[in-house]
Short mmCIF file of C-alpha atoms in Angstrom, two decimals:
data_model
loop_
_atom_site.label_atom_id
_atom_site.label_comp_id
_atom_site.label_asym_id
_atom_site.label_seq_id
_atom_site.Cartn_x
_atom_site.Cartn_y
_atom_site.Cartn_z
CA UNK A 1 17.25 -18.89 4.58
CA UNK A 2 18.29 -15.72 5.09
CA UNK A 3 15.97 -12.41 4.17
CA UNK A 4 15.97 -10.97 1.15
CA UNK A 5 18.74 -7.54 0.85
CA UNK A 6 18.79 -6.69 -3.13
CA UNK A 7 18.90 -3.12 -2.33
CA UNK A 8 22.13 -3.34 0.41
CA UNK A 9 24.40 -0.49 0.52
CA UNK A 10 21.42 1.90 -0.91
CA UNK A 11 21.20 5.30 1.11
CA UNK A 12 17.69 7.09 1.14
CA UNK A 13 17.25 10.35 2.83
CA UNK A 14 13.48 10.56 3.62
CA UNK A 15 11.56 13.61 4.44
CA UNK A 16 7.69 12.82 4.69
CA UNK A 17 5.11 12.21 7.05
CA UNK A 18 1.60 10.30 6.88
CA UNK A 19 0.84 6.99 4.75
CA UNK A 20 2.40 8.10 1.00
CA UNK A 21 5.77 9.51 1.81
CA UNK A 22 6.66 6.46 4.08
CA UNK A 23 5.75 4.09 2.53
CA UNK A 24 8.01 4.39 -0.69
CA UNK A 25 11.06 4.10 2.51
CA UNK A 26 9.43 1.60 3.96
CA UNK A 27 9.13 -0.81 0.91
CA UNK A 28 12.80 0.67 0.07
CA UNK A 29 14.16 -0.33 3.81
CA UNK A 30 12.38 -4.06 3.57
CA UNK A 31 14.72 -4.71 0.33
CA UNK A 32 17.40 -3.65 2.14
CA UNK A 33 18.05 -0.50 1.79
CA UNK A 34 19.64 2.00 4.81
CA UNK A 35 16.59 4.66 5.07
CA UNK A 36 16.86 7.78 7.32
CA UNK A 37 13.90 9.77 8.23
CA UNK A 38 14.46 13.62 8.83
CA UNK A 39 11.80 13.97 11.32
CA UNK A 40 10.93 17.96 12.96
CA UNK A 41 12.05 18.69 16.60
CA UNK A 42 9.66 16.56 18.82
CA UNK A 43 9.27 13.88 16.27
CA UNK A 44 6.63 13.40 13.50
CA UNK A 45 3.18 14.26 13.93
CA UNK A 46 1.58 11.16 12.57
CA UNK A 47 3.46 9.32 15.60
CA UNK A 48 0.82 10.94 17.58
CA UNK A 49 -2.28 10.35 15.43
CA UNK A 50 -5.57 8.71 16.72
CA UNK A 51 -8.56 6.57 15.38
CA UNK A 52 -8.02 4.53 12.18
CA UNK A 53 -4.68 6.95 11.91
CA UNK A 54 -3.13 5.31 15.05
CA UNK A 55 -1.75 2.60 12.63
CA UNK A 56 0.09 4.61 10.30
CA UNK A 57 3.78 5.10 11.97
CA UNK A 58 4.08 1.43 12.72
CA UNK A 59 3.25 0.40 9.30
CA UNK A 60 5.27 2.61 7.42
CA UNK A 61 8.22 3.42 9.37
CA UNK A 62 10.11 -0.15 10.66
CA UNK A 63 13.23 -0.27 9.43
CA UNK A 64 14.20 3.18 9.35
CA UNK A 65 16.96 5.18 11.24
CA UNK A 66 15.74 8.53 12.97
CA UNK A 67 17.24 11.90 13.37
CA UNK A 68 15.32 15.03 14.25
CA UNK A 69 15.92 18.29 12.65
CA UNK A 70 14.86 22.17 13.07
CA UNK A 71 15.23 22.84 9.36
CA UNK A 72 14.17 26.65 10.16
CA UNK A 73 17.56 26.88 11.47
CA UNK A 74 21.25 27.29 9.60
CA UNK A 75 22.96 24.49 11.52
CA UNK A 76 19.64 22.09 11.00
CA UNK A 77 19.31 22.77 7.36
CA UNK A 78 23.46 22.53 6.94
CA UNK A 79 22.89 18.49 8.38
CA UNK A 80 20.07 17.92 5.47
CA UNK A 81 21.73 19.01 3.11
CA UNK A 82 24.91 17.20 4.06
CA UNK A 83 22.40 14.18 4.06
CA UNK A 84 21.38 14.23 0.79
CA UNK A 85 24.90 15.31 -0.83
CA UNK A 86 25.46 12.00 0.39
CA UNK A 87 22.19 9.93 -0.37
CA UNK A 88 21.28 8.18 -3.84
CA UNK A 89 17.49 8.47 -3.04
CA UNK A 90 15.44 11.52 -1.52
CA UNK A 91 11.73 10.76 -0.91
CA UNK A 92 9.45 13.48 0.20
CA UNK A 93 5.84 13.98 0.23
CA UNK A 94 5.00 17.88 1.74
CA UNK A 95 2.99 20.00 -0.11
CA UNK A 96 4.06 21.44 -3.51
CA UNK A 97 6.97 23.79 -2.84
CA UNK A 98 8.17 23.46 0.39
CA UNK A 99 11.19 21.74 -0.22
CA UNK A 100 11.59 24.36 -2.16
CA UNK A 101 11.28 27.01 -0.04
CA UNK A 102 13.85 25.71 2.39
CA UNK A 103 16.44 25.07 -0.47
CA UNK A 104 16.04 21.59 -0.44
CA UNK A 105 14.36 21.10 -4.28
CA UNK A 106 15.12 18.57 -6.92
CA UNK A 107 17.38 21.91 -8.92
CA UNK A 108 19.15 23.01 -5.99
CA UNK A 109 20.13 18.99 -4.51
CA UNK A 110 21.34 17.69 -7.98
CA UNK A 111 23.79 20.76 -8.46
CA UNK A 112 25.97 19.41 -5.65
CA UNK A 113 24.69 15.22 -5.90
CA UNK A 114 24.13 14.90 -9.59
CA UNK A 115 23.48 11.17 -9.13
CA UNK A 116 20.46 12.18 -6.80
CA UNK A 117 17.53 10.65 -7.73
CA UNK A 118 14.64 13.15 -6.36
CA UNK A 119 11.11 11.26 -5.58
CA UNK A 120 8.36 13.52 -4.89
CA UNK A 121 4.87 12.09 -4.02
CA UNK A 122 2.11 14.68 -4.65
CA UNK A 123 -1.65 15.55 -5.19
CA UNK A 124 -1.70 15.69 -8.54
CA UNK A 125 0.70 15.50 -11.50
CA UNK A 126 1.39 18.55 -13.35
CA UNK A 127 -1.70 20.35 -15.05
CA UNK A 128 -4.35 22.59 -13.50
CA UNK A 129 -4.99 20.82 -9.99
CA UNK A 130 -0.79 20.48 -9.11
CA UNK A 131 -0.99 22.86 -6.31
CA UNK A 132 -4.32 21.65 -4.83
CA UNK A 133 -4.32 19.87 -1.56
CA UNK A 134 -4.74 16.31 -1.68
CA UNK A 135 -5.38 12.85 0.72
CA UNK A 136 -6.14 9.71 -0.04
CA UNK A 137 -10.13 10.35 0.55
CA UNK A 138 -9.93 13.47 -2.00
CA UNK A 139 -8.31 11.32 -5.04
CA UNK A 140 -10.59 8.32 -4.50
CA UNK A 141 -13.60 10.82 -4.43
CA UNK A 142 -12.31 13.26 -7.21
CA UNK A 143 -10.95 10.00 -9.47
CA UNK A 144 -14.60 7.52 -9.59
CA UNK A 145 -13.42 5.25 -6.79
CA UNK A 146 -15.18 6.10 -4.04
CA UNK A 147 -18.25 6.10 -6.19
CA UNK A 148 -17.31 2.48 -7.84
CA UNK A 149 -17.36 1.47 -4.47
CA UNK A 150 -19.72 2.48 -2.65
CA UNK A 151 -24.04 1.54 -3.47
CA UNK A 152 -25.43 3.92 -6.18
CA UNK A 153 -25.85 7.22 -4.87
CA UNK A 154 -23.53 6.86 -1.84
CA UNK A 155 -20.14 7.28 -2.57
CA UNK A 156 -17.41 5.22 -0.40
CA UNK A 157 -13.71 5.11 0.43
CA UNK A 158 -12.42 2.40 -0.11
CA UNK A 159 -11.43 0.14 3.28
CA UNK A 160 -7.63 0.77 3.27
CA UNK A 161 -5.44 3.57 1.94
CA UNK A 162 -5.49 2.33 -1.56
CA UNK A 163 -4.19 5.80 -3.15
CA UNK A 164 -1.81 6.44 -0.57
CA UNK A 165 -0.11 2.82 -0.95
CA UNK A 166 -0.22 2.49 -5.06
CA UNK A 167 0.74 5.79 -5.12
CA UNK A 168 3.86 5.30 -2.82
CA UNK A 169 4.18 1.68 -5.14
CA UNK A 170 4.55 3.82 -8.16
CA UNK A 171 7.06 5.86 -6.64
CA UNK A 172 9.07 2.75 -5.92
CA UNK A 173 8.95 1.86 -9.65
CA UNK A 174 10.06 5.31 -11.09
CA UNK A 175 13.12 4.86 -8.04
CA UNK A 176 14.20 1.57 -8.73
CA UNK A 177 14.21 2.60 -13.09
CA UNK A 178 16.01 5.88 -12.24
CA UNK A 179 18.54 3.82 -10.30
CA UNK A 180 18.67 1.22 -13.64
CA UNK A 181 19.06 4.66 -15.76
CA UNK A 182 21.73 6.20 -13.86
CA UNK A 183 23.68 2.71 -13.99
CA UNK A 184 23.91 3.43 -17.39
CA UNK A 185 24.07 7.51 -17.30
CA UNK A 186 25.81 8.32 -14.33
CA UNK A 187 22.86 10.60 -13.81
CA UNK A 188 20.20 11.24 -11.36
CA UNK A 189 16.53 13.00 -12.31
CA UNK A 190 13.35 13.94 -10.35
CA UNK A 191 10.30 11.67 -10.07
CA UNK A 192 6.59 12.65 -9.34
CA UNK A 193 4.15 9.55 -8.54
CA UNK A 194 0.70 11.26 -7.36
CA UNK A 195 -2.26 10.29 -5.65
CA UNK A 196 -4.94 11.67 -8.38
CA UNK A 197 -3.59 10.01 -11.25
CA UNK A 198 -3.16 6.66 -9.63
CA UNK A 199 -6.11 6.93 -9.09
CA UNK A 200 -7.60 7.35 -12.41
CA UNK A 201 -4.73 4.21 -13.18
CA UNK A 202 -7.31 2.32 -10.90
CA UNK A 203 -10.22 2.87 -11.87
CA UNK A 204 -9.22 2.76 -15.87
CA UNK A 205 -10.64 -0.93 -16.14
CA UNK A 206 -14.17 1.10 -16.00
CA UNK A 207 -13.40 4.50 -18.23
CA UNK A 208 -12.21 1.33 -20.76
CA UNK A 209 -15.97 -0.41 -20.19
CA UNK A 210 -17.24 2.95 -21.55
CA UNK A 211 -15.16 3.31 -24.01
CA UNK A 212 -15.75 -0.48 -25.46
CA UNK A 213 -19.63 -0.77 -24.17
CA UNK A 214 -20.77 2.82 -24.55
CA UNK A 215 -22.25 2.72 -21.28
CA UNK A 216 -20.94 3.77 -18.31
CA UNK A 217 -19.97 1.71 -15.18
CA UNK A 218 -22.37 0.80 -12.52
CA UNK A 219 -20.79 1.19 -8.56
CA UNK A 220 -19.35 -2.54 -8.04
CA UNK A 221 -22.33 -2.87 -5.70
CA UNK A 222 -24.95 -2.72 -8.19
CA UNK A 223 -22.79 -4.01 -11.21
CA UNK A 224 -23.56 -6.66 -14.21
CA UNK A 225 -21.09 -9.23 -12.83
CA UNK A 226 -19.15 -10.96 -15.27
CA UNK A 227 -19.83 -13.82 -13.81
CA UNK A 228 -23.40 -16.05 -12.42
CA UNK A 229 -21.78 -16.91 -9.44
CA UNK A 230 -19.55 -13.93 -7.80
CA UNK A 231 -21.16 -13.51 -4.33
CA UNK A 232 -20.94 -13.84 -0.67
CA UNK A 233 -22.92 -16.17 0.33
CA UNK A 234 -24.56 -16.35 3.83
CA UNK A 235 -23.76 -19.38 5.84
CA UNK A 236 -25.23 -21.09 9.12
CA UNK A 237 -22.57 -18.66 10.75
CA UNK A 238 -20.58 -16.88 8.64
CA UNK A 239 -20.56 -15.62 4.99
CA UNK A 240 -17.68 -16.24 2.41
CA UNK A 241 -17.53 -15.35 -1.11
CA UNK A 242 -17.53 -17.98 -3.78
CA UNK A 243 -16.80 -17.17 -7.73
CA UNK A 244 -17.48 -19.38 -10.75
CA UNK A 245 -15.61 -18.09 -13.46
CA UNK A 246 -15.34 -20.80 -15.95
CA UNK A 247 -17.32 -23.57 -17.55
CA UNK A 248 -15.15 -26.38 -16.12
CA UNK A 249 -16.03 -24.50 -12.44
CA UNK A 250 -19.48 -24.34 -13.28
CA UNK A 251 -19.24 -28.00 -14.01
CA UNK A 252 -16.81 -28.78 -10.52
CA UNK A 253 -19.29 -26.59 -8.57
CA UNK A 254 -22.27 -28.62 -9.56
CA UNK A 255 -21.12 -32.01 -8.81
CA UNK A 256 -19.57 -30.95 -5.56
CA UNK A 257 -23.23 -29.45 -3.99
CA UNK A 258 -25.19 -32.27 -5.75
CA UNK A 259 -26.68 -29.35 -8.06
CA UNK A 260 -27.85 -31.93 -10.58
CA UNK A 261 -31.01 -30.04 -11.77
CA UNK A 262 -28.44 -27.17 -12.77
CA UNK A 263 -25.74 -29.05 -14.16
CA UNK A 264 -28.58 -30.80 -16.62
CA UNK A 265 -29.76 -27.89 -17.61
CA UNK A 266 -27.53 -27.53 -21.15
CA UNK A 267 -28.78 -23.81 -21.57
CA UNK A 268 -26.72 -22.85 -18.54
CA UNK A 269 -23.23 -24.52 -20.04
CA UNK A 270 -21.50 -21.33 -21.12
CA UNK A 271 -20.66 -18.39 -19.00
CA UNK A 272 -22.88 -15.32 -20.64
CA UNK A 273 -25.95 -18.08 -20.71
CA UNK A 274 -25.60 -18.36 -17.08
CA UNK A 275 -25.05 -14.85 -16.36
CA UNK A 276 -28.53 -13.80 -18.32
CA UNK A 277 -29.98 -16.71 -16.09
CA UNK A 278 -28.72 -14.83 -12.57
CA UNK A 279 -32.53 -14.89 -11.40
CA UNK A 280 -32.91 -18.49 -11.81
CA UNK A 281 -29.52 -19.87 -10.67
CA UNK A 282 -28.55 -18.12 -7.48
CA UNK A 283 -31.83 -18.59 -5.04
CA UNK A 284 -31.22 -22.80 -5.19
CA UNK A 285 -27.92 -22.05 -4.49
CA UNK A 286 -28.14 -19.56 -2.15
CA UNK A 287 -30.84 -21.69 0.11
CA UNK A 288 -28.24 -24.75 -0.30
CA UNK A 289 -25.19 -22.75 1.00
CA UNK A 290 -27.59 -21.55 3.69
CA UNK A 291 -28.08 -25.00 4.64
CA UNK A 292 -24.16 -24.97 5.79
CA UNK A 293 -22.01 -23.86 8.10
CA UNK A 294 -18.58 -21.72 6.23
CA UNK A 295 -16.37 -24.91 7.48
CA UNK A 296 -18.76 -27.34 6.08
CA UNK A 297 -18.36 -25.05 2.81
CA UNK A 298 -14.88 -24.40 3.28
CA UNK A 299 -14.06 -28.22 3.45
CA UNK A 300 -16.27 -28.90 0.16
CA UNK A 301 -14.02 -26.13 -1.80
CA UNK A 302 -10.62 -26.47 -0.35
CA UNK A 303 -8.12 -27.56 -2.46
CA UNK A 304 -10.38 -28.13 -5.71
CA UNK A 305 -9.43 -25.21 -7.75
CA UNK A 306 -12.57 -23.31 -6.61
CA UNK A 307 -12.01 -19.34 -6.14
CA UNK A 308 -13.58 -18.63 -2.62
CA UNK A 309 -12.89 -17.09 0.49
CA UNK A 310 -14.17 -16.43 4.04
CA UNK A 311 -15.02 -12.99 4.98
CA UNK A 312 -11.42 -11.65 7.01
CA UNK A 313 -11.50 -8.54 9.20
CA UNK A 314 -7.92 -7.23 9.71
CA UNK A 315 -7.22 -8.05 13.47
CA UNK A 316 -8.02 -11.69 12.50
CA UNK A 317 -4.63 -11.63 9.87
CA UNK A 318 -1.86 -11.89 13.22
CA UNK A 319 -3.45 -15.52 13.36
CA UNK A 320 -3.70 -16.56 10.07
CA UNK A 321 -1.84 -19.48 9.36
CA UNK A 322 -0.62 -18.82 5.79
CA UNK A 323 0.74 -15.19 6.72
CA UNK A 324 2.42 -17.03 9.74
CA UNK A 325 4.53 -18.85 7.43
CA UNK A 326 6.56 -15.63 6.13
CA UNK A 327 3.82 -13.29 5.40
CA UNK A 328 4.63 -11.27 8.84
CA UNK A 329 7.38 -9.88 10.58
CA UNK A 330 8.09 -9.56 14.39
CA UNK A 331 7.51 -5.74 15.37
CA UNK A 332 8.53 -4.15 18.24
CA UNK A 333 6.40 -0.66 18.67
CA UNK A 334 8.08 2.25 20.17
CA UNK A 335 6.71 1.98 23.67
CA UNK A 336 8.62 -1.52 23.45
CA UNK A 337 5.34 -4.04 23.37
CA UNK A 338 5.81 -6.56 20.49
CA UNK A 339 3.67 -7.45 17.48
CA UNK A 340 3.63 -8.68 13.80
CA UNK A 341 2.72 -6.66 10.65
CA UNK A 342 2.80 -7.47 7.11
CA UNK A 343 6.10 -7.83 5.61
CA UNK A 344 6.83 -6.65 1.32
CA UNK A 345 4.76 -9.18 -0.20
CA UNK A 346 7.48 -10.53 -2.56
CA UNK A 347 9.53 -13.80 -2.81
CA UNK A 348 13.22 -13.38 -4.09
CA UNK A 349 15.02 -16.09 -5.19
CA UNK A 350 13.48 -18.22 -3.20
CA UNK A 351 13.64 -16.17 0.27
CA UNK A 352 11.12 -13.65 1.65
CA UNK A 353 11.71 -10.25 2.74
CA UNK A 354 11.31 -10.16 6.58
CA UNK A 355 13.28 -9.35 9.76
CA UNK A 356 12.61 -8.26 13.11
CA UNK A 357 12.16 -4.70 12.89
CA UNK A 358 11.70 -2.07 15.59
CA UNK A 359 10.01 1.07 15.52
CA UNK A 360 13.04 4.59 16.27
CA UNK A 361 12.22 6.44 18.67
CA UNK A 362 12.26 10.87 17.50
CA UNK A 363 15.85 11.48 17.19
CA UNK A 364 16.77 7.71 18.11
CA UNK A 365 19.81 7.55 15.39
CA UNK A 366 20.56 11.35 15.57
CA UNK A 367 24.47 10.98 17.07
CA UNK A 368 24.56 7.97 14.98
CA UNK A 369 24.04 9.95 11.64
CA UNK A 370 26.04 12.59 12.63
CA UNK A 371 29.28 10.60 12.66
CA UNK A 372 28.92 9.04 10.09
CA UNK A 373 28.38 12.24 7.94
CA UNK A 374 31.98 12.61 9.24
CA UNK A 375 31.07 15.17 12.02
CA UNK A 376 33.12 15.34 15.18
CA UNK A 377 32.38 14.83 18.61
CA UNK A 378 32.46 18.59 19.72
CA UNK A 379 30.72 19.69 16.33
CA UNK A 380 27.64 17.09 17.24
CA UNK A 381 27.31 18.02 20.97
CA UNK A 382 27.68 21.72 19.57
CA UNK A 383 24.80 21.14 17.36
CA UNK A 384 22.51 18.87 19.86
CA UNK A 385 22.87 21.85 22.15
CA UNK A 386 21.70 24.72 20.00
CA UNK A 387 18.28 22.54 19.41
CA UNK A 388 19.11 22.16 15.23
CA UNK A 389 19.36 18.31 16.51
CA UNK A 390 17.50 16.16 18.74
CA UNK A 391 18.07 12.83 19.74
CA UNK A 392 15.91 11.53 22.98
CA UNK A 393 16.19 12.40 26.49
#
């Protein structure tokens, strides 16, 4: 079956750089959409990044067509805009203003591409923090998520870039209802998503706690669970987490470890009696999961309804065999070795998004998106000679 393509025919112009910006084009470009990223002469920074930022580009950016521009000059900034008088989506993620400043903003685009739907990811939403500088790091530490997750006392990001990635999702969901809206309008309009408020979106399961309870949330570490049995366990070898989360589980897990003790004990039959007996339940089960190695625990739960799962670390994912079945997509990287990486995590109509993708190089569809802004062959080599474009050498 073939992947996936509700959003053919769909022309994004994208001009971001990092996790936030990309990855509203990348989600856009794995539905099918034809994304083009405005990179600066000598190709985007984040290309070049190192440490846990070394994974950004090839995450966020298969898919995509490139063409580097120098938008400080007339005959670069003449291209853009010719790019987004003919685009139905601009995404963009610099800071506050600069868009702006360059003549590129929201006011300025829709004048001559009134269909233009505008997506700007930023900091904050407007209100007194808009023009502050934000990341990922600063929203989950500014919002209560670094210190939900971390022990009390020691705040800590989360393991991924949460913000970044929700925040980008949101800006896919204002997109796709602008695009619904202008089916029925004719109209474009401007969309903010931001990293602070999603944020707060996040983490609003624990500002509701205090609002019902009257007592604010503890960090997840040292939390009340909800539940007796939501815990990693320690194995012979290796941990996994196991969750009990109803009565009928409670009953399942029982019978399945030979807990008979427990399972006769009719004070621990309901949930909240069970939680208030955490001290007493969990050290006989912890010593009997001890007992085991994770497969021998893995072959009790699997396919019984039980919630649990072993404890993954990223690199293990490429040989997972569920994500092998559709979850990944063949990657080639732009020094031309080949991988996998996580594909939109959606079934349509049966089929999954999914394709091999490569990597552009800086300026790798420059010439390409020249002609077919209608420019002719002396007016591209013109302009790829004065340095406004770059495609590679």
């Amino acid at each position: 079956m073939t992947a996936p393509t509700p959003l053919l025919g769909l022309k994004i112009i994208e001009f971001t750089h990092m996790v936030m910006g990309p990855a509203v084009g990348h989600i856009l470009a794995g539905l099918g959409a034809e994304v083009v990223r405005v990179e600066p002469v000598g190709g985007d920074q984040t290309r070049r990044l190192l440490g846990s930022g070394a994974g950004y580009y090839p995450m966020y950016n298969r898919g995509k067509r490139s063409i580097c521009l120098d938008l400080k000059s007339e005959a670069g900034l003449a291209v853009a805009k010719d790019l987004i008088g003919q685009a139905d989506v601009l995404v963009e993620n610099f800071r506050p203003g600069a868009l702006d400043r360059l003549g590129l903003g929201y006011t300025a685009m829709a004048a001559s591409n009134p269909g233009l739907i505008y997506c700007s990811e930023k900091g904050f939403l407007p209100g007194p923090y808009e023009q502050r500088t934000a990341l990922d790091e600063v929203a989950q530490m500014m919002g209560g998520l670094a210190y939900m997750t971390g022990p009390p006392g020691k705040p800590l990001r989360a393991g991924a870039s949460v913000i970044d990635v929700t925040g980008g999702m949101f800006g896919v969901i204002g997109i796709l209802s602008a695009l619904h809206e202008r089916g029925q309008t004719g109209r474009g309009q401007k969309i903010v998503a931001s990293l602070f408020e999603t944020t707060a979106y996040l983490v609003g399961q624990h500002m509701a706690q205090f609002a019902v309870t009257g007592k604010p949330a503890a960090p997840m570490p040292a939390r009340v669970s909800a539940w007796a049995i939501y815990d990693v366990f320690e194995t012979k070898d290796e941990p996994l987490f196991i969750g009990v989360v109803t009565d009928a589980l409670w009953e399942k897990f029982c019978h399945l470890f030979g807990m008979d003790a427990l399972w006769a004990d009719k004070a621990l039959r309901t949930n909240n009696q069970r939680v208030l007996a955490r001290d007493h339940i969990l050290p006989p089960i912890r010593a009997l999961i001890a007992g085991m190695t994770r497969a021998e625990v893995v072959a009790k739960l699997d396919g019984t309804g039980m919630p649990f799962a072993p404890i993954g670390k990223p690199e293990e994912l490429f040989d997972d065999p569920h994500l092998n079945q559709g979850g990944l997509e063949p990657v080639t990287l732009d020094d031309g070795r080949k991988t996998m990486l996580p594909t939109i995590p959606l079934e349509m109509a049966g089929g999954r998004p999914g394709a091999p993708q490569h990597l552009p190089k800086p300026g790798e569809h420059s010439r390409d998106v020249l002609t077919a802004l209608g420019y002719g062959a002396e007016r591209i080599a013109a302009l790829l000679a004065s340095g406004a474009v770059e495609e590679p050498r």
